[in-house]
């Protein structure tokens, strides 16, 4: 299998567009990445994590409608040829992260590959326990401030955090939740009041409750289908006592795909 067989057309936006427009496109297309271009050339990739970082910083007090996309663009992409083999593509994404831009000349983009395309094309076998991440799982309490959730995401390079109340899993907070919350906050709170009022934003106010979970014995392919087709970014794995014993994310699934050394 080659990348040309699984690549998809990337959603795009011009670097001069406003962040508010980017968030609208992401919402409409249910994506966490946009390819940023200008005059037909690639200038970078806009991610939901980049937006959460940019909108949450203290120096950005202006409304999202006034900030250009270019302020949050990253260069986390790698060009690959259309004939690049699947296992090579998986290895590159494991090592470098970001996305793969499929191109013959590193100018015209024919399509792109995100972890979702690789995961969806791989035939996973076994159970959840075989592909889950079960080391130190970062969690947050629902009563914590949103700025702390943002800090944990950026510090640990993660996009979603399980939310706990009294030791029990009650929800998930994502980088999308963080970015949207800060967008609304900065669009509605005057500049001179933001530093004081941002402390009132709590995880409980923006998190998603009743997350989809699975058991360690749940077939891996069922969880993959949920992540790929329902765009669920994280599935907590719970034992019979409703204790979280692991998580499955796109990253953990990507790492579970075998590649040549």
Tab-separated table of N, CA and C in Angstrom, residues 113-219:
chain	number	residue	atom	x	y	z
A	113	UNK	N	-1.698	13.072	4.570
A	113	UNK	CA	-1.881	11.910	5.440
A	113	UNK	C	-1.752	12.377	6.876
A	114	UNK	N	-2.784	12.140	7.652
A	114	UNK	CA	-2.736	12.384	9.092
A	114	UNK	C	-2.745	11.019	9.779
A	115	UNK	N	-2.529	10.961	11.079
A	115	UNK	CA	-2.611	9.659	11.758
A	115	UNK	C	-3.923	8.931	11.488
A	116	UNK	N	-4.999	9.675	11.273
A	116	UNK	CA	-6.300	9.054	11.046
A	116	UNK	C	-6.315	8.164	9.807
A	117	UNK	N	-5.661	8.626	8.727
A	117	UNK	CA	-5.632	7.831	7.497
A	117	UNK	C	-4.828	6.547	7.684
A	118	UNK	N	-3.714	6.644	8.387
A	118	UNK	CA	-2.898	5.453	8.616
A	118	UNK	C	-3.620	4.451	9.511
A	119	UNK	N	-4.220	4.958	10.570
A	119	UNK	CA	-4.935	4.081	11.505
A	119	UNK	C	-6.110	3.402	10.812
A	120	UNK	N	-6.841	4.162	10.006
A	120	UNK	CA	-8.000	3.607	9.326
A	120	UNK	C	-7.647	2.566	8.285
A	121	UNK	N	-6.419	2.638	7.761
A	121	UNK	CA	-6.017	1.706	6.709
A	121	UNK	C	-5.338	0.450	7.258
A	122	UNK	N	-5.018	0.459	8.553
A	122	UNK	CA	-4.300	-0.689	9.131
A	122	UNK	C	-5.293	-1.668	9.768
A	123	UNK	N	-5.018	-2.945	9.625
A	123	UNK	CA	-5.894	-3.989	10.159
A	123	UNK	C	-5.451	-4.356	11.575
A	124	UNK	N	-6.045	-3.695	12.563
A	124	UNK	CA	-5.684	-3.958	13.957
A	124	UNK	C	-6.315	-5.261	14.435
A	125	UNK	N	-5.540	-6.033	15.186
A	125	UNK	CA	-6.043	-7.261	15.799
A	125	UNK	C	-5.817	-7.165	17.302
A	126	UNK	N	-6.322	-8.137	18.040
A	126	UNK	CA	-6.133	-8.128	19.485
A	126	UNK	C	-7.183	-7.318	20.211
A	127	UNK	N	-6.862	-6.963	21.443
A	127	UNK	CA	-7.805	-6.278	22.317
A	127	UNK	C	-7.281	-4.907	22.724
A	128	UNK	N	-8.143	-4.161	23.392
A	128	UNK	CA	-7.773	-2.813	23.818
A	128	UNK	C	-6.492	-2.818	24.642
A	129	UNK	N	-6.335	-3.796	25.495
A	129	UNK	CA	-5.158	-3.850	26.368
A	129	UNK	C	-3.861	-3.979	25.578
A	130	UNK	N	-3.960	-4.429	24.322
A	130	UNK	CA	-2.765	-4.613	23.500
A	130	UNK	C	-2.296	-3.321	22.838
A	131	UNK	N	-3.168	-2.338	22.756
A	131	UNK	CA	-2.812	-1.095	22.050
A	131	UNK	C	-2.986	0.148	22.921
A	132	UNK	N	-3.395	-0.014	24.155
A	132	UNK	CA	-3.635	1.150	25.011
A	132	UNK	C	-2.335	1.658	25.626
A	133	UNK	N	-2.353	2.914	26.025
A	133	UNK	CA	-1.268	3.519	26.783
A	133	UNK	C	-1.612	3.363	28.257
A	134	UNK	N	-0.731	2.726	29.014
A	134	UNK	CA	-1.065	2.426	30.410
A	134	UNK	C	0.004	2.885	31.398
A	135	UNK	N	0.846	3.813	30.972
A	135	UNK	CA	1.860	4.348	31.884
A	135	UNK	C	1.215	5.441	32.736
A	136	UNK	N	1.957	6.492	33.045
A	136	UNK	CA	1.396	7.587	33.833
A	136	UNK	C	0.383	8.356	32.979
A	137	UNK	N	-0.891	8.262	33.354
A	137	UNK	CA	-1.950	8.934	32.603
A	137	UNK	C	-2.243	10.279	33.259
A	138	UNK	N	-2.120	11.330	32.487
A	138	UNK	CA	-2.371	12.671	33.010
A	138	UNK	C	-3.873	12.914	33.079
A	139	UNK	N	-4.338	13.313	34.250
A	139	UNK	CA	-5.747	13.632	34.448
A	139	UNK	C	-5.869	15.020	35.075
A	140	UNK	N	-7.088	15.514	35.150
A	140	UNK	CA	-7.324	16.813	35.763
A	140	UNK	C	-8.667	16.775	36.463
A	141	UNK	N	-8.794	17.540	37.537
A	141	UNK	CA	-10.060	17.623	38.260
A	141	UNK	C	-10.974	18.648	37.599
A	142	UNK	N	-12.257	18.386	37.645
A	142	UNK	CA	-13.219	19.282	36.993
A	142	UNK	C	-13.227	20.688	37.592
A	143	UNK	N	-12.737	20.823	38.819
A	143	UNK	CA	-12.737	22.131	39.475
A	143	UNK	C	-11.482	22.956	39.174
A	144	UNK	N	-10.542	22.371	38.413
A	144	UNK	CA	-9.317	23.095	38.061
A	144	UNK	C	-9.631	24.204	37.056
A	145	UNK	N	-8.751	25.179	36.994
A	145	UNK	CA	-8.919	26.278	36.049
A	145	UNK	C	-8.545	25.838	34.638
A	146	UNK	N	-9.188	26.470	33.673
A	146	UNK	CA	-8.949	26.139	32.277
A	146	UNK	C	-7.505	26.424	31.878
A	147	UNK	N	-6.911	27.436	32.457
A	147	UNK	CA	-5.512	27.760	32.124
A	147	UNK	C	-4.591	26.614	32.513
A	148	UNK	N	-4.954	25.866	33.567
A	148	UNK	CA	-4.125	24.730	33.971
A	148	UNK	C	-4.271	23.578	32.987
A	149	UNK	N	-5.482	23.355	32.497
A	149	UNK	CA	-5.692	22.316	31.480
A	149	UNK	C	-4.873	22.642	30.232
A	150	UNK	N	-4.896	23.898	29.833
A	150	UNK	CA	-4.104	24.328	28.671
A	150	UNK	C	-2.624	24.086	28.920
A	151	UNK	N	-2.152	24.424	30.113
A	151	UNK	CA	-0.736	24.212	30.455
A	151	UNK	C	-0.359	22.731	30.350
A	152	UNK	N	-1.207	21.856	30.883
A	152	UNK	CA	-0.919	20.422	30.850
A	152	UNK	C	-0.852	19.903	29.417
A	153	UNK	N	-1.743	20.378	28.571
A	153	UNK	CA	-1.750	19.947	27.170
A	153	UNK	C	-0.474	20.359	26.459
A	154	UNK	N	-0.082	21.621	26.639
A	154	UNK	CA	1.095	22.120	25.953
A	154	UNK	C	2.376	21.522	26.517
A	155	UNK	N	2.442	21.377	27.829
A	155	UNK	CA	3.644	20.853	28.483
A	155	UNK	C	3.883	19.396	28.137
A	156	UNK	N	2.794	18.630	27.961
A	156	UNK	CA	2.924	17.192	27.724
A	156	UNK	C	2.613	16.782	26.285
A	157	UNK	N	2.357	17.782	25.440
A	157	UNK	CA	2.084	17.528	24.024
A	157	UNK	C	0.938	16.539	23.836
A	158	UNK	N	-0.171	16.804	24.494
A	158	UNK	CA	-1.357	15.952	24.400
A	158	UNK	C	-2.565	16.825	24.041
A	159	UNK	N	-3.545	16.207	23.416
A	159	UNK	CA	-4.699	16.963	22.948
A	159	UNK	C	-5.955	16.784	23.767
A	160	UNK	N	-5.953	15.800	24.686
A	160	UNK	CA	-7.150	15.523	25.481
A	160	UNK	C	-6.745	15.008	26.858
A	161	UNK	N	-7.540	15.382	27.852
A	161	UNK	CA	-7.240	14.972	29.224
A	161	UNK	C	-8.500	14.416	29.879
A	162	UNK	N	-8.435	13.223	30.464
A	162	UNK	CA	-9.570	12.707	31.234
A	162	UNK	C	-9.831	13.592	32.460
A	163	UNK	N	-11.095	13.843	32.739
A	163	UNK	CA	-11.482	14.713	33.846
A	163	UNK	C	-12.071	13.864	34.972
A	164	UNK	N	-11.604	14.130	36.192
A	164	UNK	CA	-12.005	13.327	37.348
A	164	UNK	C	-12.791	14.163	38.360
A	165	UNK	N	-13.692	13.491	39.057
A	165	UNK	CA	-14.380	14.053	40.223
A	165	UNK	C	-14.443	12.968	41.284
A	166	UNK	N	-13.871	13.240	42.443
A	166	UNK	CA	-13.858	12.265	43.540
A	166	UNK	C	-13.289	10.920	43.099
A	167	UNK	N	-12.243	10.990	42.279
A	167	UNK	CA	-11.566	9.774	41.845
A	167	UNK	C	-12.253	9.025	40.719
A	168	UNK	N	-13.347	9.565	40.196
A	168	UNK	CA	-14.082	8.885	39.128
A	168	UNK	C	-14.025	9.688	37.830
A	169	UNK	N	-13.966	8.968	36.730
A	169	UNK	CA	-13.955	9.611	35.423
A	169	UNK	C	-15.332	10.198	35.125
A	170	UNK	N	-15.372	11.490	34.805
A	170	UNK	CA	-16.655	12.142	34.521
A	170	UNK	C	-16.690	12.817	33.153
A	171	UNK	N	-15.531	12.961	32.526
A	171	UNK	CA	-15.538	13.649	31.242
A	171	UNK	C	-14.172	13.715	30.594
A	172	UNK	N	-14.120	14.446	29.490
A	172	UNK	CA	-12.888	14.676	28.743
A	172	UNK	C	-12.824	16.154	28.384
A	173	UNK	N	-11.650	16.747	28.526
A	173	UNK	CA	-11.457	18.102	28.014
A	173	UNK	C	-10.434	18.018	26.885
A	174	UNK	N	-10.743	18.675	25.773
A	174	UNK	CA	-9.886	18.595	24.597
A	174	UNK	C	-9.315	19.963	24.255
A	175	UNK	N	-8.308	19.954	23.381
A	175	UNK	CA	-7.723	21.208	22.922
A	175	UNK	C	-8.767	22.035	22.160
A	176	UNK	N	-9.725	21.355	21.525
A	176	UNK	CA	-10.826	22.062	20.866
A	176	UNK	C	-11.654	22.820	21.901
A	177	UNK	N	-11.960	22.164	23.027
A	177	UNK	CA	-12.718	22.819	24.101
A	177	UNK	C	-11.979	24.052	24.608
A	178	UNK	N	-10.664	23.900	24.775
A	178	UNK	CA	-9.843	25.001	25.283
A	178	UNK	C	-9.820	26.161	24.299
A	179	UNK	N	-9.579	25.857	23.019
A	179	UNK	CA	-9.494	26.908	22.010
A	179	UNK	C	-10.818	27.663	21.885
A	180	UNK	N	-11.927	26.937	21.834
A	180	UNK	CA	-13.234	27.573	21.691
A	180	UNK	C	-13.578	28.424	22.908
A	181	UNK	N	-13.222	27.916	24.098
A	181	UNK	CA	-13.521	28.663	25.322
A	181	UNK	C	-12.742	29.975	25.370
A	182	UNK	N	-11.465	29.924	24.984
A	182	UNK	CA	-10.673	31.151	24.983
A	182	UNK	C	-11.109	32.097	23.869
A	183	UNK	N	-11.569	31.547	22.758
A	183	UNK	CA	-12.095	32.407	21.693
A	183	UNK	C	-13.297	33.195	22.204
A	184	UNK	N	-14.243	32.494	22.811
A	184	UNK	CA	-15.442	33.153	23.321
A	184	UNK	C	-15.095	34.156	24.423
A	185	UNK	N	-14.146	33.776	25.276
A	185	UNK	CA	-13.736	34.644	26.375
A	185	UNK	C	-13.150	35.952	25.839
A	186	UNK	N	-12.247	35.856	24.881
A	186	UNK	CA	-11.571	37.047	24.387
A	186	UNK	C	-12.455	37.863	23.440
A	187	UNK	N	-13.473	37.218	22.904
A	187	UNK	CA	-14.421	37.956	22.069
A	187	UNK	C	-15.406	38.752	22.921
A	188	UNK	N	-15.597	38.328	24.171
A	188	UNK	CA	-16.659	38.921	24.993
A	188	UNK	C	-16.189	39.680	26.229
A	189	UNK	N	-14.934	39.483	26.632
A	189	UNK	CA	-14.430	40.162	27.838
A	189	UNK	C	-13.462	41.267	27.424
A	190	UNK	N	-13.680	42.509	27.880
A	190	UNK	CA	-12.787	43.622	27.533
A	190	UNK	C	-11.336	43.334	27.925
A	191	UNK	N	-10.409	43.903	27.173
A	191	UNK	CA	-8.980	43.667	27.391
A	191	UNK	C	-8.563	43.859	28.839
A	192	UNK	N	-9.004	44.953	29.439
A	192	UNK	CA	-8.533	45.290	30.773
A	192	UNK	C	-9.160	44.436	31.879
A	193	UNK	N	-10.102	43.556	31.528
A	193	UNK	CA	-10.722	42.686	32.526
A	193	UNK	C	-10.299	41.221	32.378
A	194	UNK	N	-9.579	40.938	31.313
A	194	UNK	CA	-9.296	39.538	31.009
A	194	UNK	C	-8.406	38.856	32.052
A	195	UNK	N	-7.364	39.533	32.493
A	195	UNK	CA	-6.431	38.901	33.434
A	195	UNK	C	-7.118	38.478	34.718
A	196	UNK	N	-8.071	39.273	35.192
A	196	UNK	CA	-8.775	38.937	36.427
A	196	UNK	C	-9.840	37.874	36.197
A	197	UNK	N	-10.555	37.974	35.089
A	197	UNK	CA	-11.699	37.087	34.868
A	197	UNK	C	-11.336	35.717	34.312
A	198	UNK	N	-10.143	35.587	33.712
A	198	UNK	CA	-9.763	34.289	33.150
A	198	UNK	C	-9.693	33.217	34.234
A	199	UNK	N	-9.481	33.645	35.484
A	199	UNK	CA	-9.419	32.691	36.600
A	199	UNK	C	-10.770	32.033	36.870
A	200	UNK	N	-11.820	32.616	36.339
A	200	UNK	CA	-13.160	32.067	36.553
A	200	UNK	C	-13.512	30.956	35.572
A	201	UNK	N	-12.675	30.764	34.542
A	201	UNK	CA	-12.926	29.699	33.574
A	201	UNK	C	-12.458	28.366	34.156
A	202	UNK	N	-13.397	27.440	34.318
A	202	UNK	CA	-13.084	26.145	34.930
A	202	UNK	C	-13.254	25.015	33.919
A	203	UNK	N	-12.542	23.934	34.168
A	203	UNK	CA	-12.635	22.747	33.325
A	203	UNK	C	-14.079	22.274	33.217
A	204	UNK	N	-14.789	22.291	34.340
A	204	UNK	CA	-16.177	21.809	34.367
A	204	UNK	C	-17.084	22.574	33.422
A	205	UNK	N	-16.719	23.823	33.120
A	205	UNK	CA	-17.568	24.662	32.278
A	205	UNK	C	-17.492	24.291	30.797
A	206	UNK	N	-16.415	23.650	30.383
A	206	UNK	CA	-16.218	23.433	28.942
A	206	UNK	C	-15.998	21.972	28.563
A	207	UNK	N	-15.792	21.103	29.527
A	207	UNK	CA	-15.491	19.704	29.212
A	207	UNK	C	-16.713	18.985	28.646
A	208	UNK	N	-16.467	17.844	28.008
A	208	UNK	CA	-17.547	16.971	27.533
A	208	UNK	C	-17.758	15.876	28.575
A	209	UNK	N	-19.007	15.700	28.990
A	209	UNK	CA	-19.315	14.682	29.990
A	209	UNK	C	-19.719	13.362	29.330
A	210	UNK	N	-19.804	12.310	30.157
A	210	UNK	CA	-20.207	10.967	29.709
A	210	UNK	C	-19.378	10.482	28.522
A	211	UNK	N	-18.063	10.377	28.698
A	211	UNK	CA	-17.213	9.950	27.585
A	211	UNK	C	-17.435	8.490	27.210
A	212	UNK	N	-17.150	8.175	25.955
A	212	UNK	CA	-17.175	6.785	25.504
A	212	UNK	C	-15.989	6.058	26.117
A	213	UNK	N	-16.235	4.899	26.720
A	213	UNK	CA	-15.172	4.107	27.328
A	213	UNK	C	-15.209	2.681	26.784
A	214	UNK	N	-14.208	1.904	27.150
A	214	UNK	CA	-14.150	0.509	26.731
A	214	UNK	C	-13.475	-0.310	27.822
A	215	UNK	N	-13.553	-1.623	27.685
A	215	UNK	CA	-12.912	-2.548	28.610
A	215	UNK	C	-11.566	-2.995	28.031
A	216	UNK	N	-10.668	-3.505	28.862
A	216	UNK	CA	-9.393	-4.012	28.344
A	216	UNK	C	-9.572	-5.125	27.318
A	217	UNK	N	-10.692	-5.836	27.399
A	217	UNK	CA	-10.926	-6.953	26.475
A	217	UNK	C	-11.734	-6.568	25.236
A	218	UNK	N	-12.117	-5.305	25.134
A	218	UNK	CA	-12.835	-4.867	23.944
A	218	UNK	C	-11.949	-5.059	22.712
A	219	UNK	N	-12.472	-5.628	21.631
A	219	UNK	CA	-11.658	-5.800	20.418
A	219	UNK	C	-11.090	-4.460	19.943
